[in-house]
Coordinates of C-alpha atoms and ligand atoms in Angstrom, one line a residue:
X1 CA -11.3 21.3 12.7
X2 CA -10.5 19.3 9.2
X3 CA -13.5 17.7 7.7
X4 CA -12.9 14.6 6.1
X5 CA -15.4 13.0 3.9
X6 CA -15.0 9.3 3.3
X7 CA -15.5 7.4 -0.1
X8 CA -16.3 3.7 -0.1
X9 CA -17.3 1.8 3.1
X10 CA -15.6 -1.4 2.0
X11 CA -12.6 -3.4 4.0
X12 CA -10.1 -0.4 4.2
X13 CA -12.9 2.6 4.0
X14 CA -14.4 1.6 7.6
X15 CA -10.5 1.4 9.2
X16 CA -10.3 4.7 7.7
X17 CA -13.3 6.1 8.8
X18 CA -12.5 4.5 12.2
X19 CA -9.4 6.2 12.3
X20 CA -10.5 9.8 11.4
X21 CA -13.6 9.5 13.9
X22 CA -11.0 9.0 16.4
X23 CA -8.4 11.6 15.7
X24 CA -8.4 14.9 17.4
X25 CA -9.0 17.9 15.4
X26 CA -11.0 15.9 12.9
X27 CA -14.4 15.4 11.8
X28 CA -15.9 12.5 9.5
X29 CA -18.4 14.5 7.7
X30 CA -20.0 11.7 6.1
X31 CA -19.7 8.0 3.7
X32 CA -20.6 8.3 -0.1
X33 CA -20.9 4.9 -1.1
X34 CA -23.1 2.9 -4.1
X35 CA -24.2 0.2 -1.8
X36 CA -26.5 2.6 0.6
X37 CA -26.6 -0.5 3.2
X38 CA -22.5 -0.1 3.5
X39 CA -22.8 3.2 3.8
X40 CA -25.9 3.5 6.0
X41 CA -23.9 0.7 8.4
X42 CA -21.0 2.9 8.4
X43 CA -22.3 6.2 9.3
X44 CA -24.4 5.1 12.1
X45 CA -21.3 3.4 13.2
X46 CA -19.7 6.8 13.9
X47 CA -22.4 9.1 14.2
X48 CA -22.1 10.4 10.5
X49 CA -24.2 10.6 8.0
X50 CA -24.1 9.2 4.3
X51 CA -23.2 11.3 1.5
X52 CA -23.4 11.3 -2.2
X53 CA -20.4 12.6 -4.2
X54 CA -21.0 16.0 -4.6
X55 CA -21.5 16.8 -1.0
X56 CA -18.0 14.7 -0.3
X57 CA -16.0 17.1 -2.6
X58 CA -17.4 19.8 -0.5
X59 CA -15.6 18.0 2.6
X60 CA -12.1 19.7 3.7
X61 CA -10.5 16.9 2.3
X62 CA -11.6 13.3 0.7
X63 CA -10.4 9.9 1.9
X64 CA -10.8 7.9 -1.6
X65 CA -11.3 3.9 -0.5
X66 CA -13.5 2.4 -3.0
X67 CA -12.4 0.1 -6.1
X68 CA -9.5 0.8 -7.8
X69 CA -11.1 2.5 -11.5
X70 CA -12.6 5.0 -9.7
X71 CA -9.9 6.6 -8.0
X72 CA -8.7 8.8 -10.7
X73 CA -11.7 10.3 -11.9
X74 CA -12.5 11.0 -8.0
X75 CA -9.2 12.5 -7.6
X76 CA -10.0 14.9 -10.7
X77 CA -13.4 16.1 -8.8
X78 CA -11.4 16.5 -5.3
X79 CA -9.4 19.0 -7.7
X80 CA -11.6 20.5 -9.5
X81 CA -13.2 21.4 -6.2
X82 CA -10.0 22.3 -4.8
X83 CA -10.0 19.7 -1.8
X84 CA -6.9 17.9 0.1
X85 CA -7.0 14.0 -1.3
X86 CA -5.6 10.9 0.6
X87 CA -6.0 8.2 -2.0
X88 CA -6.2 4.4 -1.7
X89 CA -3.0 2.8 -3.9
X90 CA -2.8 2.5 -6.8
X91 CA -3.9 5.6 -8.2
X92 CA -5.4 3.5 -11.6
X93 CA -4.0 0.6 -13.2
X94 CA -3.2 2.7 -16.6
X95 CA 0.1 4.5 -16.4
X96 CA -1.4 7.2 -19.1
X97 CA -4.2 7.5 -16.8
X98 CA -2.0 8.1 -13.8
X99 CA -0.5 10.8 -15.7
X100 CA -3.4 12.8 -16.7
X101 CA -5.0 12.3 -13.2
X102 CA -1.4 13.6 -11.5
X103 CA -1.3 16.9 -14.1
X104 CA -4.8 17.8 -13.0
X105 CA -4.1 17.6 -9.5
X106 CA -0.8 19.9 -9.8
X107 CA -2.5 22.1 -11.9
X108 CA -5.1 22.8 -9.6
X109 CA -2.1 22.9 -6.4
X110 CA -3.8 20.3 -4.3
X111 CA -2.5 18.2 -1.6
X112 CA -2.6 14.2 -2.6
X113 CA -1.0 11.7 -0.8
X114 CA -1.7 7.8 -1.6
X115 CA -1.9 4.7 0.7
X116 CA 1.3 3.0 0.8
X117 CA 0.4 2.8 4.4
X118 CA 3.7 0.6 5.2
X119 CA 6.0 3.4 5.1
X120 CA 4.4 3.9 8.2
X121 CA 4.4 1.2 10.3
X122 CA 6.4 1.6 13.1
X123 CA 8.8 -1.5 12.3
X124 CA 9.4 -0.9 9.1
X125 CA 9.9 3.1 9.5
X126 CA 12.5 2.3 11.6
X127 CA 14.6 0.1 9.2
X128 CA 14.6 3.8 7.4
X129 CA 15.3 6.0 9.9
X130 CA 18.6 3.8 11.1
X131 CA 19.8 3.1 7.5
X132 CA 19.3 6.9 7.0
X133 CA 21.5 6.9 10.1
X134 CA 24.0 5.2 8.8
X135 CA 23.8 2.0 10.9
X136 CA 24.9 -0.5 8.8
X137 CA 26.9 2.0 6.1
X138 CA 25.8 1.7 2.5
X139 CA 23.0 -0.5 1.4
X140 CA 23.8 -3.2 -0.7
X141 CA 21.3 -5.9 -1.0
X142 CA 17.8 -5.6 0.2
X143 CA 15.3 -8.3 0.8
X144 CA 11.3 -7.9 1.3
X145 CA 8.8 -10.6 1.8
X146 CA 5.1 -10.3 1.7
X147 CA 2.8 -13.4 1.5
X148 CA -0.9 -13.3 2.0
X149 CA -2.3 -16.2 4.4
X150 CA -4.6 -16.9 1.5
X151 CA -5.2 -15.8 -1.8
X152 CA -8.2 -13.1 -2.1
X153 CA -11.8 -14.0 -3.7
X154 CA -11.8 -14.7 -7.5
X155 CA -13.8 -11.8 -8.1
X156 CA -11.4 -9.6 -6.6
X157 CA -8.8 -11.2 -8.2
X158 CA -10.8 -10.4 -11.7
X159 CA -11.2 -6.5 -11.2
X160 CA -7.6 -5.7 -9.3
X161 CA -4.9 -5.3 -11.6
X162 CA -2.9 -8.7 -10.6
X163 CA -0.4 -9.5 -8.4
X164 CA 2.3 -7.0 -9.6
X165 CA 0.1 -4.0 -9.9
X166 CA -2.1 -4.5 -6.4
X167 CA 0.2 -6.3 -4.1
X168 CA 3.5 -6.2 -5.2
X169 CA 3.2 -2.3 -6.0
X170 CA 3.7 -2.3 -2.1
X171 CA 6.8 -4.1 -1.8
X172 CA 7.9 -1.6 -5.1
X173 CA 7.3 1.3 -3.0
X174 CA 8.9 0.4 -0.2
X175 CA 11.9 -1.1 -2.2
X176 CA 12.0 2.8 -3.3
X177 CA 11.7 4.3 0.1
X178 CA 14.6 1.6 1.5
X179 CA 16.7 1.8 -1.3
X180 CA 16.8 5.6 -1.8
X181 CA 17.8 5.3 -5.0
X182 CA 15.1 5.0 -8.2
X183 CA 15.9 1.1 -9.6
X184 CA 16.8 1.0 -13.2
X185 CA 16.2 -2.8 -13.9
X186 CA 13.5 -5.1 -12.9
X187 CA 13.6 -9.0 -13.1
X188 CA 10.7 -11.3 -12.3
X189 CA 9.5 -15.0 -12.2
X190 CA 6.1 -16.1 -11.5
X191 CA 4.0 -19.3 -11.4
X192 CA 0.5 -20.1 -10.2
X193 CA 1.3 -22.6 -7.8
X194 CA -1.2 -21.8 -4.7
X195 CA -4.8 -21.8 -7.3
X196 CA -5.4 -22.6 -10.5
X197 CA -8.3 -20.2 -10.9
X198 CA -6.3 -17.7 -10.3
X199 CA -4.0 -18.6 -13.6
X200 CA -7.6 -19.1 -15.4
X201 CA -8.5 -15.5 -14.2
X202 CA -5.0 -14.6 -16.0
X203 CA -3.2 -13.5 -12.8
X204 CA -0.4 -15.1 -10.5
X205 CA -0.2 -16.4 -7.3
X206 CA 3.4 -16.6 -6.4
X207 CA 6.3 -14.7 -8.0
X208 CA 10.0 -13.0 -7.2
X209 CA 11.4 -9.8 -8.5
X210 CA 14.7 -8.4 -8.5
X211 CA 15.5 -4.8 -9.2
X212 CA 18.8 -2.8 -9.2
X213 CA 19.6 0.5 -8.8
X214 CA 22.5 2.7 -11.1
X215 CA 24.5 2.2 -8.3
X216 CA 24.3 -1.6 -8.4
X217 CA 22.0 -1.9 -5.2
X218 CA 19.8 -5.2 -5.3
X219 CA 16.1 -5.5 -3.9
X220 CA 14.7 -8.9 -4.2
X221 CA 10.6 -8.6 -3.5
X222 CA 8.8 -12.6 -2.5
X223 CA 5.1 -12.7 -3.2
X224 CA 2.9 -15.0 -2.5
X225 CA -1.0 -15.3 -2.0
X226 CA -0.5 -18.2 0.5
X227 CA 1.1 -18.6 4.1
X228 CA 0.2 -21.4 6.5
X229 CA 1.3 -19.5 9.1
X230 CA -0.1 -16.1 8.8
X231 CA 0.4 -13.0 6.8
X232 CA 4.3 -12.7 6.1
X233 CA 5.6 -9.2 6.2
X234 CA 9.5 -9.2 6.5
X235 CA 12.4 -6.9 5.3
X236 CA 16.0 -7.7 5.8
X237 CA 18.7 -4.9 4.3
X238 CA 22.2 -5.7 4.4
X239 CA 24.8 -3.2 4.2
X240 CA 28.8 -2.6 4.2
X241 CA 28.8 -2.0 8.2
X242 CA 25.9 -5.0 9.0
X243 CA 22.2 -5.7 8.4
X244 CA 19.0 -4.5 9.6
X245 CA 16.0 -6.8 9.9
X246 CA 12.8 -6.3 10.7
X247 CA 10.8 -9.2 11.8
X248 CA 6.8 -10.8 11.9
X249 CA 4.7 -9.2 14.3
X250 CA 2.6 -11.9 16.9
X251 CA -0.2 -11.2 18.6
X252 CA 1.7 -12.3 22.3
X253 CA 5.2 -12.6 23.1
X254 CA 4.3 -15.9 24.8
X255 CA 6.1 -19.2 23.5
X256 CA 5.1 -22.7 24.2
X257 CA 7.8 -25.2 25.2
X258 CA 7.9 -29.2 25.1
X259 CA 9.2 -32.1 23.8
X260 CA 8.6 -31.1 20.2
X261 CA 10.3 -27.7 20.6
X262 CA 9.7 -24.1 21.2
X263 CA 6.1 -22.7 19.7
X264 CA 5.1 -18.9 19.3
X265 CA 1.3 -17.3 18.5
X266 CA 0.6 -17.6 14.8
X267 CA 1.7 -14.0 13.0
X268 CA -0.9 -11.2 12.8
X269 CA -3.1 -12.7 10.9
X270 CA -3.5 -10.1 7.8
X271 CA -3.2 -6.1 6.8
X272 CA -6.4 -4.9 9.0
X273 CA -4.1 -6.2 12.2
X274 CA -0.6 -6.2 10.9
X275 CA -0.9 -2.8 9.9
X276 CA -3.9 -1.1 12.3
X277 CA -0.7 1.4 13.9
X278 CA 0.6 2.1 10.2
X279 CA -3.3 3.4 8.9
X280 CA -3.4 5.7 12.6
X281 CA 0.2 7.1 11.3
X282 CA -0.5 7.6 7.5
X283 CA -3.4 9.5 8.3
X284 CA -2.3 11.8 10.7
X285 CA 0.8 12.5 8.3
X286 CA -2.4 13.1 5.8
X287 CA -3.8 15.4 8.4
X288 CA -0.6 17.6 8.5
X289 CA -0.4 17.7 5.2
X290 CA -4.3 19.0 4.3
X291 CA -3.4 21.4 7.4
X292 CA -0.1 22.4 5.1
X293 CA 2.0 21.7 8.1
X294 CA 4.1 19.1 6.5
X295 CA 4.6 18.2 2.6
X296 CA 2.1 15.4 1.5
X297 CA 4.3 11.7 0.9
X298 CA 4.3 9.3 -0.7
X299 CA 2.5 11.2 -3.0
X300 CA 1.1 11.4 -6.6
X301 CA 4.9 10.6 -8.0
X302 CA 5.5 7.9 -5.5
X303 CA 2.0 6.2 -6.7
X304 CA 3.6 6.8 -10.8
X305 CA 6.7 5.6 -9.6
X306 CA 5.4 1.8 -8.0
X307 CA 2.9 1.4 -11.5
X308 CA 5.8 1.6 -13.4
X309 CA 8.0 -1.0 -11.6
X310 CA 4.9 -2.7 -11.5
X311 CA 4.1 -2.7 -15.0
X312 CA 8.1 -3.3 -15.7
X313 CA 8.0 -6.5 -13.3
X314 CA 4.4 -7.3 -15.5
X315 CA 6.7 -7.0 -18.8
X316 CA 10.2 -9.2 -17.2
X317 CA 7.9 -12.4 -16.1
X318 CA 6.1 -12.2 -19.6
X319 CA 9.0 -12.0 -21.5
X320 CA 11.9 -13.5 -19.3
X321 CA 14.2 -10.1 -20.2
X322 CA 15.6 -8.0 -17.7
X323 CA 13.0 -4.4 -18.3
X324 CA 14.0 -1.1 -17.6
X325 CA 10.9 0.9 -16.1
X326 CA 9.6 3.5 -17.8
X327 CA 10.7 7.2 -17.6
X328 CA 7.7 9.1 -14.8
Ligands
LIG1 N1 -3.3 0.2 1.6 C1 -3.9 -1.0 1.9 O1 -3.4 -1.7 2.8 C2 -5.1 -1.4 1.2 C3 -5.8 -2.6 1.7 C4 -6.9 -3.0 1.0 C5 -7.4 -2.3 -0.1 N2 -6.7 -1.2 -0.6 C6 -7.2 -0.5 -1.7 O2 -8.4 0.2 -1.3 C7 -9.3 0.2 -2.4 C8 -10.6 -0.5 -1.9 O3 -10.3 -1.8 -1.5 P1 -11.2 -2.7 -0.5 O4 -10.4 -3.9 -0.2 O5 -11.6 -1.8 0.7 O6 -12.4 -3.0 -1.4 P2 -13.9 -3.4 -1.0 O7 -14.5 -4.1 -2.2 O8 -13.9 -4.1 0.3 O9 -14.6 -2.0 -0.7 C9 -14.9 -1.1 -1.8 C10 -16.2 -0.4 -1.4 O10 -16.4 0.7 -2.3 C11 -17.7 0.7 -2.7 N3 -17.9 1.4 -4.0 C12 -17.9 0.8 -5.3 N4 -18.0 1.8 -6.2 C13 -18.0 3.0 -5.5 C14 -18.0 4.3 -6.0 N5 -18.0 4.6 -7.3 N6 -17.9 5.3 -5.0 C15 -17.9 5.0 -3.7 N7 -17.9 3.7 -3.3 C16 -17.9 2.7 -4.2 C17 -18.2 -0.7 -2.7 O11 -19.6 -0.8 -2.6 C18 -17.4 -1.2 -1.5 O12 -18.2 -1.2 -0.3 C19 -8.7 -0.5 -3.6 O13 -8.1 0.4 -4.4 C20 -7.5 -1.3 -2.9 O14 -6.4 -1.5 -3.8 C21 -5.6 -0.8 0.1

């Protein structure tokens, strides 16, 4: 049995904990949380009880899911104490941070793995497996679009590292993980076009980025915090033999037909739904890799990695240049 202790009981702490209730062969020891309400809720929820840090770094392993800051020094304890981590992306908003964090954690030989849950989702894996199998020949342009139905609370806006280094570092990693090749230029444009407050708060709302690879391979990432229609998750890669595409995801197959055309279900309507089967399959890889039956990834590296296409595609819109991301 793998105890699991969870850390923060906000939007993606209770799918976690959800999750790890319901997997065999795992335990939720417990919640540590600063809002004891959140935690309380969550605990009784799955027959747990609530923690406070200390007791969580005595768990098997730690599930980190609170705010972004305190991930680092939470992964230093999970070291020190010489506990299996599963980490919420990013890993910090401070590439020097990252760093330190990431030496800690080899030096003391732990397992770490971090959240870029969409390397699991079943759709998206699959673009993978078949360009690893060759189906369309070599890669050559690849296209990924993520738009949120509607741009987050000002607040968390405020605290999350903008647009680049919270939700674009998704699209980054999985422009990595697609391209299978480390890209060597970044180009970006971005506006706020969706709310003003969000350009007050000094973030965007809506922005594209290109990268390329030594080889020459093209990525184009499309973010936006707005889609009428639901939450926009697409990826397209074209290659020398044909193209791979893997499409929305609606709640029913059913489509409605009259005289003003052909209607389907609006798309899933954001991450909790679109990507329930990809947080089942991140953390039993997580599992197999606190067990030692499997290496731990994306891990620590993958998480440098995105921040620093991140914090490139940060330095191309500010400066209109072409960047090349710093050296992990
Ligand atoms: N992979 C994904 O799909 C995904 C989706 C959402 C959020 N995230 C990441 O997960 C993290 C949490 O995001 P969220 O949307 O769940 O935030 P949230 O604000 O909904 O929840 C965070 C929770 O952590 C608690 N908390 C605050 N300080 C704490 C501390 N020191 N120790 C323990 N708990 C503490 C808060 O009280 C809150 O309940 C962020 O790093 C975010 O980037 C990832």
């Amino acid at each position: 049995m793998l105890d699991i202790a969870v850390l923060g009981a906000g939007r993606i702490g209770r799918i976690h904990a959800g999750n790890i209730a319901a997997h065999a062969g795992v335990r939720l020891v417990g919640v540590a949380e600063t809002d004891a309400s959140a935690a309380a809720q969550l605990a009784a929820l799955h027959g747990t009880r609530t923690l406070d840090v200390a007791d969580a770094m005595r768990a098997d392993a730690v599930l980190i899911a609170s705010p972004t800051p305190t991930h680092a020094d939470y992964i230093e304890q999970a070291a020190a104490a010489g506990r299996a981590v599963f980490c919420e992306k990013p890993i910090d908003l401070s590439a020097a941070r990252v760093r330190t964090c990431l030496a800690t954690a080899q030096r003391a030989g732990i397992v770490l793995m971090v959240g870029f849950n969409r390397r699991f989702d079943p759709h998206f894996a699959a673009v993978k497996q078949r360009l690893d199998a060759g189906e369309i020949g070599a890669l050559e342009l690849l296209t990924i679009i993520n738009r949120d139905p509607s741009p987050p609370p000002l607040s968390y806006v405020a605290n999350s590292g903008g647009l680049f280094r919270d939700m674009m570092i998704h699209d980054l990693d999985m422009a990595r993980f697609l391209l299978d090749e480390e890209p060597v230029e970044v180009t970006a444009a971005a506006s706020c076009l969706v709310d003003p407050a969000i350009g007050a708060a000094g973030d965007v709302d809506t922005a594209l980025v290109t990268l390329r690879t030594a080889s020459g391979r093209l990525c184009q990432i499309s973010n936006s915090r707005r889609a009428t229609y639901g939450y926009d998750q697409r990826i397209e890669a074209h290659g020398a033999g044909g193209l791979l595409r893997a499409g929305n995801v609606f709640p029913t197959t059913v489509d409605i037909a009259n005289a003003s055309g052909f209607r389907s279900d609006p798309v899933l309507p954001f991450f909790l739904e679109r990507y329930a089967a990809a947080y089942r399959a991140e953390l039993d890889a997580f599992v197999k890799a606190a067990r030692g039956e499997a290496p731990a990834r994306p891990n620590g590296e993958d998480g440098l990695r995105a921040l620093l296409l991140a914090d490139a595609a940060v330095e191309a819109a500010r400066s209109g240049r072409t960047v090349q991301p710093a050296e992990a």
